[in-house]
Amino acid sequence: MQEQCCYNMNTSILCNTIANSLVKSCFINQLQRSLPALVLDLDDTLVYASPIRIKKSGTKKSLNTQSKSSESTESSQNVMNNNITSIEENNEENEIKSIRVGRRRIYIQFRPGLFEFIHAISNYFEIYFFTSSTFEYGNQIIDLIDPTIPSSRRLFRDSCKFICGYPVKDLSLINYPLSKVVLVDDTEGSALLNPNNLIRIDPWNGNLDDNVLLSELVPALTQIMLENDLLTAAHQLIGSGKYEHLFTSSF
């Protein structure tokens, strides 16, 4: 009888433990899904790639997260800025990486502020990468930027739809409510199917004086991330001309 009671007690404890774990897991999943999704392009948005060896620069510069025209909500701005510090030279960013695609070697340079941007924004957005490049090429670059991003949040050329021969990114593949999806891309045509979701950023060609990720994109995302109507807020903010290097779609 005593053994039976112990068995029942242990079974009850085990069931409660499993139940608590399931509840916790569901809560975490729900919390993560409540975050908006940020879909990031690679080439000329976050990185500059060249088959020719890129000359390494030792230029030092301070990265300031405050935009001259930023009037973001103070509380959300402070939360975001807690994850970013003013830095001088980021050795990881300034280091030129290389990857192999078939027999070719491609040299990769990171846009200034990229790693600080990813670190900060990942607390407030679910980050996806969507490139019109091939898996063999794009997957290696994503691994250089953030190897922790799961394969389910990496999309490549085979996920694009081709319109008049042009690769267009179909954001419905993100499996997220489109009202909570923001695409950051340097090419407007990439968002032809979902133009309202686009924040177009000036393309980057390796200029180390560029500071758009931290001085403009972070403050802009900070302002809209807590809004109920994310896309309307983005259009109003970016469309106001407040940021020199960020734009909404003209479609």
CSV table of C-alpha atoms in Angstrom, one decimal:
chain,number,residue,atom,x,y,z
A,1,MET,CA,0.0,0.0,0.0
A,2,GLN,CA,2.9,2.3,0.9
A,3,GLU,CA,4.6,1.6,-2.4
A,4,GLN,CA,1.4,2.4,-4.3
A,5,CYS,CA,1.1,5.7,-2.5
A,6,CYS,CA,4.7,6.6,-3.3
A,7,TYR,CA,4.1,5.6,-7.0
A,8,ASN,CA,1.0,7.8,-7.2
A,9,MET,CA,2.9,10.7,-5.5
A,10,ASN,CA,5.8,10.4,-7.9
A,11,THR,CA,3.5,10.1,-10.9
A,12,SER,CA,1.6,13.2,-9.7
A,13,ILE,CA,4.9,15.2,-9.3
A,14,LEU,CA,6.1,14.1,-12.8
A,15,CYS,CA,2.7,15.1,-14.3
A,16,ASN,CA,2.9,18.5,-12.6
A,17,THR,CA,6.5,19.0,-13.8
A,18,ILE,CA,5.6,18.1,-17.4
A,19,ALA,CA,2.5,20.4,-17.2
A,20,ASN,CA,4.5,23.3,-15.9
A,21,SER,CA,7.1,22.8,-18.6
A,22,LEU,CA,4.5,22.8,-21.3
A,23,VAL,CA,2.8,25.9,-19.9
A,24,LYS,CA,6.2,27.6,-19.7
A,25,SER,CA,7.1,26.5,-23.3
A,26,CYS,CA,3.7,27.7,-24.6
A,27,PHE,CA,4.2,31.1,-22.8
A,28,ILE,CA,7.6,31.6,-24.3
A,29,ASN,CA,6.4,30.7,-27.8
A,30,GLN,CA,3.5,33.0,-27.4
A,31,LEU,CA,5.8,35.8,-26.2
A,32,GLN,CA,8.1,35.3,-29.1
A,33,ARG,CA,5.3,35.2,-31.6
A,34,SER,CA,4.0,38.5,-30.1
A,35,LEU,CA,7.2,40.2,-31.4
A,36,PRO,CA,7.1,41.8,-34.8
A,37,ALA,CA,9.2,40.2,-37.5
A,38,LEU,CA,12.1,42.0,-39.1
A,39,VAL,CA,13.2,40.6,-42.5
A,40,LEU,CA,16.7,41.7,-43.5
A,41,ASP,CA,18.2,41.6,-47.0
A,42,LEU,CA,21.9,40.9,-47.2
A,43,ASP,CA,23.8,42.3,-50.3
A,44,ASP,CA,24.2,46.1,-50.3
A,45,THR,CA,21.9,46.3,-47.2
A,46,LEU,CA,24.1,44.6,-44.5
A,47,VAL,CA,27.2,43.5,-46.4
A,48,TYR,CA,29.3,44.4,-49.4
A,49,ALA,CA,30.6,41.5,-51.4
A,50,SER,CA,33.3,41.4,-54.1
A,51,PRO,CA,35.3,38.8,-56.0
A,52,ILE,CA,38.2,41.1,-55.7
A,53,ARG,CA,40.1,41.4,-52.4
A,54,ILE,CA,38.7,44.4,-50.5
A,55,LYS,CA,41.3,46.8,-49.2
A,56,LYS,CA,41.2,46.8,-45.4
A,57,SER,CA,40.8,50.2,-43.7
A,58,GLY,CA,42.0,51.1,-40.3
A,59,THR,CA,39.8,54.2,-40.1
A,60,LYS,CA,38.4,54.8,-36.6
A,61,LYS,CA,35.1,56.5,-36.0
A,62,SER,CA,32.6,56.8,-33.3
A,63,LEU,CA,29.2,55.2,-33.8
A,64,ASN,CA,26.4,57.4,-32.4
A,65,THR,CA,23.0,55.8,-32.0
A,66,GLN,CA,21.1,59.1,-31.9
A,67,SER,CA,19.7,60.5,-35.1
A,68,LYS,CA,19.8,64.3,-35.5
A,69,SER,CA,16.1,64.3,-36.1
A,70,SER,CA,15.0,61.5,-33.8
A,71,GLU,CA,12.0,62.3,-31.7
A,72,SER,CA,11.3,58.8,-30.6
A,73,THR,CA,9.3,57.7,-27.6
A,74,GLU,CA,11.6,58.2,-24.7
A,75,SER,CA,10.9,54.9,-22.9
A,76,SER,CA,11.3,52.6,-25.9
A,77,GLN,CA,14.4,54.6,-27.1
A,78,ASN,CA,16.1,54.1,-23.7
A,79,VAL,CA,15.3,50.4,-23.7
A,80,MET,CA,16.9,50.0,-27.1
A,81,ASN,CA,19.9,52.2,-26.4
A,82,ASN,CA,20.7,50.0,-23.3
A,83,ASN,CA,21.8,47.4,-25.8
A,84,ILE,CA,24.0,49.6,-27.9
A,85,THR,CA,27.1,51.5,-26.8
A,86,SER,CA,29.1,54.2,-28.5
A,87,ILE,CA,32.2,52.4,-29.8
A,88,GLU,CA,35.3,53.3,-31.7
A,89,GLU,CA,36.7,50.7,-33.9
A,90,ASN,CA,34.9,47.3,-34.1
A,91,ASN,CA,37.6,44.9,-35.1
A,92,GLU,CA,35.0,42.2,-36.0
A,93,GLU,CA,33.2,44.5,-38.4
A,94,ASN,CA,36.4,45.9,-40.0
A,95,GLU,CA,37.8,42.5,-40.6
A,96,ILE,CA,37.3,41.3,-44.2
A,97,LYS,CA,35.9,37.8,-44.3
A,98,SER,CA,35.9,35.5,-47.3
A,99,ILE,CA,33.7,32.6,-48.4
A,100,ARG,CA,33.9,30.0,-51.2
A,101,VAL,CA,31.1,29.6,-53.6
A,102,GLY,CA,32.0,26.7,-56.0
A,103,ARG,CA,35.5,27.5,-57.1
A,104,ARG,CA,35.2,31.2,-56.5
A,105,ARG,CA,36.3,33.1,-53.4
A,106,ILE,CA,34.1,36.0,-52.4
A,107,TYR,CA,35.3,38.7,-50.0
A,108,ILE,CA,32.7,40.1,-47.5
A,109,GLN,CA,32.7,43.4,-45.7
A,110,PHE,CA,30.2,44.3,-43.0
A,111,ARG,CA,28.2,47.5,-42.9
A,112,PRO,CA,29.3,49.6,-39.9
A,113,GLY,CA,27.3,49.0,-36.8
A,114,LEU,CA,25.9,45.7,-38.1
A,115,PHE,CA,26.7,43.5,-35.1
A,116,GLU,CA,25.5,46.1,-32.6
A,117,PHE,CA,22.4,46.5,-34.6
A,118,ILE,CA,21.7,42.7,-34.7
A,119,HIS,CA,22.4,42.4,-31.0
A,120,ALA,CA,20.1,45.2,-30.0
A,121,ILE,CA,17.2,44.6,-32.4
A,122,SER,CA,17.0,40.8,-31.7
A,123,ASN,CA,15.5,41.5,-28.3
A,124,TYR,CA,12.5,43.3,-29.8
A,125,PHE,CA,12.0,41.7,-33.3
A,126,GLU,CA,12.1,38.1,-34.6
A,127,ILE,CA,14.9,38.4,-37.1
A,128,TYR,CA,14.7,36.7,-40.5
A,129,PHE,CA,17.1,36.9,-43.4
A,130,PHE,CA,15.7,36.9,-46.9
A,131,THR,CA,18.2,37.1,-49.8
A,132,SER,CA,17.7,36.7,-53.6
A,133,SER,CA,21.1,35.0,-53.7
A,134,THR,CA,21.6,31.3,-53.6
A,135,PHE,CA,21.7,29.1,-50.5
A,136,GLU,CA,25.4,28.3,-51.0
A,137,TYR,CA,26.3,31.9,-50.9
A,138,GLY,CA,23.7,33.5,-48.6
A,139,ASN,CA,23.8,30.8,-45.9
A,140,GLN,CA,27.6,31.3,-45.3
A,141,ILE,CA,27.1,35.1,-44.9
A,142,ILE,CA,24.3,34.6,-42.4
A,143,ASP,CA,26.6,32.3,-40.4
A,144,LEU,CA,29.1,35.1,-40.4
A,145,ILE,CA,26.5,37.6,-39.1
A,146,ASP,CA,24.6,35.5,-36.6
A,147,PRO,CA,25.1,31.7,-36.7
A,148,THR,CA,22.3,31.3,-34.1
A,149,ILE,CA,19.6,32.2,-36.6
A,150,PRO,CA,17.7,28.9,-37.2
A,151,SER,CA,17.3,27.5,-40.7
A,152,SER,CA,13.5,28.3,-40.6
A,153,ARG,CA,14.4,32.0,-40.5
A,154,ARG,CA,16.7,31.9,-43.5
A,155,LEU,CA,15.2,32.3,-47.0
A,156,PHE,CA,17.0,32.3,-50.3
A,157,ARG,CA,16.6,32.7,-54.0
A,158,ASP,CA,14.5,29.5,-54.3
A,159,SER,CA,11.9,31.2,-52.1
A,160,CYS,CA,11.6,34.2,-54.4
A,161,LYS,CA,8.9,34.6,-57.0
A,162,PHE,CA,10.1,35.8,-60.4
A,163,ILE,CA,8.1,38.6,-62.0
A,164,CYS,CA,9.3,39.5,-65.5
A,165,GLY,CA,12.5,37.7,-64.6
A,166,TYR,CA,13.1,39.8,-61.4
A,167,PRO,CA,13.3,38.0,-58.0
A,168,VAL,CA,10.6,39.3,-55.7
A,169,LYS,CA,10.4,38.4,-52.0
A,170,ASP,CA,7.1,36.9,-50.9
A,171,LEU,CA,6.7,37.8,-47.3
A,172,SER,CA,3.8,35.4,-46.9
A,173,LEU,CA,6.4,32.7,-46.6
A,174,ILE,CA,7.5,34.1,-43.3
A,175,ASN,CA,4.3,32.5,-41.8
A,176,TYR,CA,3.7,35.7,-39.8
A,177,PRO,CA,0.8,38.1,-39.9
A,178,LEU,CA,1.8,40.6,-42.6
A,179,SER,CA,0.7,43.5,-40.4
A,180,LYS,CA,3.6,42.6,-38.1
A,181,VAL,CA,6.3,42.1,-40.8
A,182,VAL,CA,8.9,44.8,-41.8
A,183,LEU,CA,11.3,44.2,-44.7
A,184,VAL,CA,14.5,46.2,-44.8
A,185,ASP,CA,16.0,46.1,-48.3
A,186,ASP,CA,18.0,48.4,-50.5
A,187,THR,CA,16.0,47.4,-53.6
A,188,GLU,CA,12.4,48.5,-53.9
A,189,GLY,CA,11.5,45.8,-56.4
A,190,SER,CA,12.2,43.1,-53.8
A,191,ALA,CA,8.9,44.2,-52.1
A,192,LEU,CA,6.8,44.3,-55.2
A,193,LEU,CA,4.3,41.8,-53.7
A,194,ASN,CA,4.3,43.5,-50.3
A,195,PRO,CA,5.2,47.2,-50.8
A,196,ASN,CA,3.5,48.3,-47.6
A,197,ASN,CA,6.0,46.2,-45.6
A,198,LEU,CA,9.1,47.8,-47.0
A,199,ILE,CA,11.6,50.2,-45.4
A,200,ARG,CA,14.0,50.9,-48.2
A,201,ILE,CA,17.6,51.7,-47.0
A,202,ASP,CA,20.3,53.4,-49.1
A,203,PRO,CA,22.5,50.7,-50.6
A,204,TRP,CA,26.0,50.3,-49.1
A,205,ASN,CA,29.1,49.9,-51.2
A,206,GLY,CA,31.8,49.6,-48.5
A,207,ASN,CA,32.0,53.2,-47.2
A,208,LEU,CA,33.2,53.1,-43.6
A,209,ASP,CA,31.8,56.5,-42.8
A,210,ASP,CA,28.3,55.0,-43.2
A,211,ASN,CA,26.3,54.9,-40.0
A,212,VAL,CA,22.7,54.4,-41.1
A,213,LEU,CA,22.1,51.2,-39.2
A,214,LEU,CA,22.7,52.8,-35.8
A,215,SER,CA,21.9,56.4,-36.4
A,216,GLU,CA,18.7,56.0,-38.5
A,217,LEU,CA,17.4,52.4,-38.6
A,218,VAL,CA,17.6,51.7,-34.9
A,219,PRO,CA,15.7,54.9,-33.9
A,220,ALA,CA,13.1,54.3,-36.6
A,221,LEU,CA,12.5,50.7,-35.5
A,222,THR,CA,12.5,51.8,-31.9
A,223,GLN,CA,9.6,54.2,-32.5
A,224,ILE,CA,7.4,51.8,-34.4
A,225,MET,CA,8.0,48.5,-32.5
A,226,LEU,CA,5.4,49.2,-29.8
A,227,GLU,CA,2.7,50.6,-32.1
A,228,ASN,CA,-0.5,48.6,-32.6
A,229,ASP,CA,-0.5,49.5,-36.3
A,230,LEU,CA,3.2,48.8,-37.1
A,231,LEU,CA,3.1,49.5,-40.8
A,232,THR,CA,1.0,52.7,-40.6
A,233,ALA,CA,3.5,54.0,-38.0
A,234,ALA,CA,6.4,53.1,-40.2
A,235,HIS,CA,4.9,54.9,-43.2
A,236,GLN,CA,4.1,58.0,-41.3
A,237,LEU,CA,7.6,58.1,-39.7
A,238,ILE,CA,9.7,57.3,-42.7
A,239,GLY,CA,7.4,59.2,-45.1
A,240,SER,CA,7.8,62.3,-43.0
A,241,GLY,CA,11.4,62.6,-44.4
A,242,LYS,CA,12.8,62.5,-40.9
A,243,TYR,CA,15.5,60.1,-42.0
A,244,GLU,CA,17.8,60.9,-44.9
A,245,HIS,CA,18.6,57.4,-45.9
A,246,LEU,CA,15.3,55.5,-45.2
A,247,PHE,CA,12.3,55.4,-47.5
A,248,THR,CA,8.9,53.8,-48.0
A,249,SER,CA,7.8,52.2,-51.2
A,250,SER,CA,6.6,54.3,-54.1
A,251,PHE,CA,4.4,51.5,-55.5
